[in-house]
Short mmCIF file of C-alpha atoms in Angstrom, two decimals:
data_model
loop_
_atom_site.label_atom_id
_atom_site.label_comp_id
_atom_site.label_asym_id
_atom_site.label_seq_id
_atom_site.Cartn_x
_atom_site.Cartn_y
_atom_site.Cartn_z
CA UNK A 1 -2.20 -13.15 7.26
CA UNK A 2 -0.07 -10.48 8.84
CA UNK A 3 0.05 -8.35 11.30
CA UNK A 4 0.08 -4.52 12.51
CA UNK A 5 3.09 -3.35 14.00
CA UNK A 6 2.28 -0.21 14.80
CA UNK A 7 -0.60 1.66 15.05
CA UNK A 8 -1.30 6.16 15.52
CA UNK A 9 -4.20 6.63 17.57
CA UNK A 10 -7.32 7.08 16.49
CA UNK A 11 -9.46 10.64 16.26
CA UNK A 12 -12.81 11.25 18.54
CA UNK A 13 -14.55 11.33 14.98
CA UNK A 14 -13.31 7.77 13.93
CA UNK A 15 -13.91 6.43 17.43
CA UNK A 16 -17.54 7.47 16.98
CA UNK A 17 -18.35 7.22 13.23
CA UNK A 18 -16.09 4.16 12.69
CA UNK A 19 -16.41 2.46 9.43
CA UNK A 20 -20.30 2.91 9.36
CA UNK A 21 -20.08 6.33 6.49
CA UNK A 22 -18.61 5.57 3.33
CA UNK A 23 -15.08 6.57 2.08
CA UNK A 24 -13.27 7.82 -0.91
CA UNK A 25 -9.79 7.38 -0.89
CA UNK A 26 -6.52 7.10 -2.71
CA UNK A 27 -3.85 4.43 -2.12
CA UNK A 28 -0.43 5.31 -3.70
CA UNK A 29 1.65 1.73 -4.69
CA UNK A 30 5.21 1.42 -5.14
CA UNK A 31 7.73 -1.44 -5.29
CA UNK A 32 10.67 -2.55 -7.13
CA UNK A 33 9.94 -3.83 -10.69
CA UNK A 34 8.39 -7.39 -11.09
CA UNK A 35 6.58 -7.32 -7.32
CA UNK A 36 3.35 -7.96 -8.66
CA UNK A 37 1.94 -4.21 -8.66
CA UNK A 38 -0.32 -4.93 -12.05
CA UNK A 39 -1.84 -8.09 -11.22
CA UNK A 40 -2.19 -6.93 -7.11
CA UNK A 41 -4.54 -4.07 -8.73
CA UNK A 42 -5.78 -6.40 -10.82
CA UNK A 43 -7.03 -9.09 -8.39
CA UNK A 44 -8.36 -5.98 -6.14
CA UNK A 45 -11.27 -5.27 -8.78
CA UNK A 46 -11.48 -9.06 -10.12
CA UNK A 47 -11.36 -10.72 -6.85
CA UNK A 48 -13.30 -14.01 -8.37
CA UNK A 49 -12.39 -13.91 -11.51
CA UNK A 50 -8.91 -15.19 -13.79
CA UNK A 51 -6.16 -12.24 -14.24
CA UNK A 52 -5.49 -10.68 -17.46
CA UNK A 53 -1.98 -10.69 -19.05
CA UNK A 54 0.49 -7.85 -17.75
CA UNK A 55 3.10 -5.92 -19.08
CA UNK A 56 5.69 -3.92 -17.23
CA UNK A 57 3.95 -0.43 -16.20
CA UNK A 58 6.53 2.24 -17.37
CA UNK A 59 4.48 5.31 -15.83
CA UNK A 60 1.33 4.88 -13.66
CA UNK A 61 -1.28 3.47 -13.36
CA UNK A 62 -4.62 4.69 -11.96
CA UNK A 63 -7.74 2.41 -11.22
CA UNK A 64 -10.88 2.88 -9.04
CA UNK A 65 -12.21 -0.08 -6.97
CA UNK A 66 -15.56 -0.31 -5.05
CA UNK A 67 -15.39 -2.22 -2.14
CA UNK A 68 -18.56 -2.47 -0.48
CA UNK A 69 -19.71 1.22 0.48
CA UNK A 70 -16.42 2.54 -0.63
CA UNK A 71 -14.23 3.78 -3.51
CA UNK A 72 -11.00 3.37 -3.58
CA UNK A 73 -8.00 4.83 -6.19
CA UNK A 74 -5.27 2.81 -6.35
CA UNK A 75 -2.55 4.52 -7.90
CA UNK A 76 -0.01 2.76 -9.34
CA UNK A 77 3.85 3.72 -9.92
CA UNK A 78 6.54 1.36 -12.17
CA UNK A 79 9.06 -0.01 -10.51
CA UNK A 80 12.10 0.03 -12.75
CA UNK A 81 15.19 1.94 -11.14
CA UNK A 82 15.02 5.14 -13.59
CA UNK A 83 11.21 5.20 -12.66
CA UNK A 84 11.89 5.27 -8.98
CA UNK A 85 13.72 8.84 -8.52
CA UNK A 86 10.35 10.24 -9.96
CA UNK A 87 7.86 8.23 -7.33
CA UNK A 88 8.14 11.14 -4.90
CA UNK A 89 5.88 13.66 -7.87
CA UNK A 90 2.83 11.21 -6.34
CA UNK A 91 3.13 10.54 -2.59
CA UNK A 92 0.73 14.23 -2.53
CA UNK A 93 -2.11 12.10 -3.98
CA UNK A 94 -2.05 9.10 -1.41
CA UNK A 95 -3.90 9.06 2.14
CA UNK A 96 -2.06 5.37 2.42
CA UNK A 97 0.72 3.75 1.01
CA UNK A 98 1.33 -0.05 -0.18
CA UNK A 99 5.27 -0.95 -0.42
CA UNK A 100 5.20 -3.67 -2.64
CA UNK A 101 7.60 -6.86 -1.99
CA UNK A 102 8.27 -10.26 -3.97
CA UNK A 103 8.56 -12.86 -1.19
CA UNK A 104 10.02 -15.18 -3.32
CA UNK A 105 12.96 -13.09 -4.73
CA UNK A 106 14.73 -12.13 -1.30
CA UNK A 107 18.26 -11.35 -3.08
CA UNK A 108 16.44 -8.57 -3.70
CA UNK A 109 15.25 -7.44 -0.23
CA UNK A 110 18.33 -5.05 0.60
CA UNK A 111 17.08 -2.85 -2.42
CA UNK A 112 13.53 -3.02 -1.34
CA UNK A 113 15.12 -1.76 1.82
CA UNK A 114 16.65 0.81 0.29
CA UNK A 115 13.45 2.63 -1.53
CA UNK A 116 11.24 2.05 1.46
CA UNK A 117 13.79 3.89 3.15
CA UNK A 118 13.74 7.05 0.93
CA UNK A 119 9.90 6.56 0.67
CA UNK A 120 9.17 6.60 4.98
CA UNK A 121 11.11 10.07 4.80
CA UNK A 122 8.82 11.41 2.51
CA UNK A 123 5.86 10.34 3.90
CA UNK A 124 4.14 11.79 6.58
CA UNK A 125 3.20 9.88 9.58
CA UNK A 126 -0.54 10.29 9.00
CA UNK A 127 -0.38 7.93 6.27
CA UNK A 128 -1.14 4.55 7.14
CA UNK A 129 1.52 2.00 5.25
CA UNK A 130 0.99 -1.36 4.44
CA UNK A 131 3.61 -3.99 3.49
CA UNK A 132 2.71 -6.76 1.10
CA UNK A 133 4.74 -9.14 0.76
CA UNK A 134 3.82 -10.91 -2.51
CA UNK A 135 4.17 -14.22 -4.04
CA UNK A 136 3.13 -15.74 -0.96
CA UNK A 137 2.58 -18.85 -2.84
CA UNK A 138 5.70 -19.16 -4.76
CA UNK A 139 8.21 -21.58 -3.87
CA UNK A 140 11.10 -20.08 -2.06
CA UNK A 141 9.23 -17.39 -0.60
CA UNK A 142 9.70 -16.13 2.95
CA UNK A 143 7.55 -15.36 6.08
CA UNK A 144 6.66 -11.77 6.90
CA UNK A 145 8.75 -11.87 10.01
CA UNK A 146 11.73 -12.39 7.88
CA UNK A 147 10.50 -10.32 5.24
CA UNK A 148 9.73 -7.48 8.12
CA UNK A 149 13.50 -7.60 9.29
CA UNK A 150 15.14 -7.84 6.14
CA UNK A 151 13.30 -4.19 5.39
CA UNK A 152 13.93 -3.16 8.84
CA UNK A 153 10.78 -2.22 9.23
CA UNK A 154 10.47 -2.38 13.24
CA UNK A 155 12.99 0.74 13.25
CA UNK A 156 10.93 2.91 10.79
CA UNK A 157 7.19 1.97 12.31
CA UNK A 158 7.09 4.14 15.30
CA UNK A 159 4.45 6.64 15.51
CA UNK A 160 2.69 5.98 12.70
CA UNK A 161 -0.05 2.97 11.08
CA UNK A 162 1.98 0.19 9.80
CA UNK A 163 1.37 -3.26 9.21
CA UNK A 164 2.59 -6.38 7.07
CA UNK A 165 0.25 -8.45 5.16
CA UNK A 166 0.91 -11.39 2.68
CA UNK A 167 -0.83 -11.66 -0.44
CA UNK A 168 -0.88 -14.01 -3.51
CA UNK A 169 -1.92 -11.82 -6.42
CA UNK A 170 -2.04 -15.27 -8.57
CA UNK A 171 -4.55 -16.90 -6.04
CA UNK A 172 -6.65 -14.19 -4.83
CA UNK A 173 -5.27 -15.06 -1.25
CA UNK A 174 -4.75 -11.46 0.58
CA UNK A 175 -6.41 -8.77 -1.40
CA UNK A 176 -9.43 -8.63 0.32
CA UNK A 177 -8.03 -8.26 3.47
CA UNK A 178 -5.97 -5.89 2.68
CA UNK A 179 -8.89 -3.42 1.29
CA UNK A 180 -10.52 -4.03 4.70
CA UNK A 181 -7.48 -2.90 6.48
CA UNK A 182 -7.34 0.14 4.65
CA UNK A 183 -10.76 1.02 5.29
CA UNK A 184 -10.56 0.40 8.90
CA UNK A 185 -7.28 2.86 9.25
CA UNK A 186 -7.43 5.47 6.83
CA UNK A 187 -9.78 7.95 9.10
CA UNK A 188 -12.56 10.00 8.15
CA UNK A 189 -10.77 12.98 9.66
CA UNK A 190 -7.46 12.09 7.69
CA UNK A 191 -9.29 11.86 4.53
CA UNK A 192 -10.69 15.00 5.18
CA UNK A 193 -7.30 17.06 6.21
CA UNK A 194 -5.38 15.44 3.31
CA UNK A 195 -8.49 16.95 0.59
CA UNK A 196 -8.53 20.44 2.13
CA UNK A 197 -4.56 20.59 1.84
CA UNK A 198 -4.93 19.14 -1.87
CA UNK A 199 -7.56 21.90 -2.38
CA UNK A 200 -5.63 24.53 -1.28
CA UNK A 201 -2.13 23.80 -2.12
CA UNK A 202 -2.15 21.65 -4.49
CA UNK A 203 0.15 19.16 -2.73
CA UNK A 204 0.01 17.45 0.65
CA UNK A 205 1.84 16.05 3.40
#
């Protein structure tokens, strides 16, 4: 469910090696407070199985998932608005980036706006980004095309990987798609690039 909007081209490795070597990788997650963040991370490593209760995450939030041949970090940052000044510290650690939205609360969309804004600035366009809208199965939620213009997100995607996806943490409708999306655009040679900066410098791009 969802589509890719945009899409960087692909390198001569990736074209060759595809999806056929494993990958480790880190996924940086941010959203406004109540999205879904806990139970979206949850749901990735207990795809079959009932959620555990959540609490609001004040900090982060790291947890490793194995998804077929690969390992994925999903890092995860709170959403509450005296959190949010400090999500920048972390976009280093991510070769991709999930912006977070609740589909069924779309009062809120204009601040969601807002911090994917200030988050596409920071971010360079390496990075593939995904946005999830969340809550898919609520009622009152909205489809992605609204959810995509509310955000603006046709005037931010150019030149880079972007795509929006809806998922239903509660269900288990999404989240496996979404890991497979990630696999197939977050590049060997990316992965690589982004590690030898972190080794290096300490930070990244």
């Amino acid at each position: 469910m969802g589509a890719t909007i945009s899409r960087a081209a692909e390198s001569g490795a990736d074209l060759v090696l595809g999806n056929t070597l494993p990958k480790t990788f880190e996924i940086v997650m941010i959203g406004l407070d109540d999205a879904g963040k806990t139970s979206l991370v949850n749901r990735f490593k207990r795809r079959d199985l009932p959620l555990p209760a959540t609490v609001t995450t004040i900090g982060t939030t790291i947890k490793t998932i194995r998804f077929g041949r690969h390992r994925i970090t999903v890092l995860e940052l709170g959403g509450a608005d005296k959190i949010r000044p400090l999500w920048r510290r972390f976009f280093w650690n991510g070769h991709a980036f999930i912006f977070l939205v609740d589909a069924s609360a779309p009062e809120r969309f204009s601040e969601a706006k807002e911090e994917l804004g200030r988050m596409w600035g920071e971010i360079s366009k390496k990075h593939p980004i995904l946005i999830l809208a969340n809550k898919m199965d609520l009622k009152g939620a909205v489809g992605l095309d609204e959810v995509a213009e509310a955000l603006g997100v046709g005037g931010l995607a150019t030149g880079r990987t972007v795509a929006v996806k809806g998922v239903s943490a509660m269900t288990g409708k999404g989240p496996e798609e979404v890991l497979k999306w990630f696999v197939e655009n977050v590049s060997h040679q990316l992965i690589a690039e982004h590690n030898e900066v972190k080794k290096h410098t300490g930070t990244c791009c």
